[in-house]
Amino acid sequence: MQLPSLAPGKRFTLPRPIGSGDALLLALQAQDLAARQQRLAIITAEPGDALRLKDELPFFAPGL
């Protein structure tokens, strides 16, 4: 699944994937951006999601 590029002032949401699917998608997006020397900022609505992603992202993208 390819995420659309974001533009300043625009909002985009997706339904939450099952399990660790969101961590996988975010890791792939971050790797793609890192290859172009860009960064990805991730903002979560719940602190628990931020902690979970912090633990899961390195599994899918150890080099980030």
CSV table of C-alpha atoms in Angstrom, one decimal:
chain,number,residue,atom,x,y,z
A,1,MET,CA,0.0,0.0,0.0
A,2,GLN,CA,1.4,3.3,-1.0
A,3,LEU,CA,0.7,6.3,1.2
A,4,PRO,CA,0.0,9.6,-0.6
A,5,SER,CA,2.5,12.4,-0.1
A,6,LEU,CA,1.4,15.0,2.3
A,7,ALA,CA,1.2,18.7,1.7
A,8,PRO,CA,1.3,21.5,4.3
A,9,GLY,CA,-2.2,22.4,5.5
A,10,LYS,CA,-3.7,19.1,4.2
A,11,ARG,CA,-5.0,16.4,6.3
A,12,PHE,CA,-5.0,12.7,5.5
A,13,THR,CA,-6.2,9.7,7.6
A,14,LEU,CA,-6.4,6.0,7.0
A,15,PRO,CA,-8.3,3.3,9.0
A,16,ARG,CA,-6.0,1.6,11.4
A,17,PRO,CA,-4.4,-1.6,10.0
A,18,ILE,CA,-4.7,-4.9,11.9
A,19,GLY,CA,-2.0,-5.8,14.4
A,20,SER,CA,1.4,-4.3,13.6
A,21,GLY,CA,0.3,-3.4,10.1
A,22,ASP,CA,0.6,0.3,10.9
A,23,ALA,CA,4.2,-0.2,12.1
A,24,LEU,CA,5.1,-2.1,8.8
A,25,LEU,CA,3.5,0.7,6.6
A,26,LEU,CA,5.3,3.4,8.6
A,27,ALA,CA,8.6,1.6,8.5
A,28,LEU,CA,8.3,1.2,4.7
A,29,GLN,CA,7.4,4.9,4.3
A,30,ALA,CA,10.3,6.0,6.5
A,31,GLN,CA,12.8,3.8,4.6
A,32,ASP,CA,11.6,5.3,1.3
A,33,LEU,CA,12.0,8.8,2.7
A,34,ALA,CA,15.4,8.0,4.2
A,35,ALA,CA,16.6,6.9,0.9
A,36,ARG,CA,15.8,10.4,-0.4
A,37,GLN,CA,17.3,12.0,2.7
A,38,GLN,CA,14.0,13.1,4.1
A,39,ARG,CA,12.4,12.4,7.4
A,40,LEU,CA,9.0,11.2,8.6
A,41,ALA,CA,7.2,12.6,11.6
A,42,ILE,CA,4.7,10.3,13.3
A,43,ILE,CA,2.0,11.8,15.5
A,44,THR,CA,-0.3,9.5,17.4
A,45,ALA,CA,-3.6,10.2,19.2
A,46,GLU,CA,-2.8,7.9,22.1
A,47,PRO,CA,0.5,7.7,24.1
A,48,GLY,CA,0.2,3.9,24.1
A,49,ASP,CA,0.4,3.8,20.3
A,50,ALA,CA,3.5,6.0,20.3
A,51,LEU,CA,5.2,3.6,22.7
A,52,ARG,CA,4.1,0.5,20.7
A,53,LEU,CA,5.4,2.0,17.5
A,54,LYS,CA,8.7,2.9,19.1
A,55,ASP,CA,9.1,-0.8,19.9
A,56,GLU,CA,7.8,-2.2,16.7
A,57,LEU,CA,9.4,0.1,14.0
A,58,PRO,CA,12.9,-1.2,14.6
A,59,PHE,CA,11.7,-4.8,13.9
A,60,PHE,CA,10.6,-3.8,10.4
A,61,ALA,CA,13.3,-1.3,9.7
A,62,PRO,CA,16.3,-2.0,12.0
A,63,GLY,CA,18.5,0.6,10.2
A,64,LEU,CA,16.2,3.6,11.0
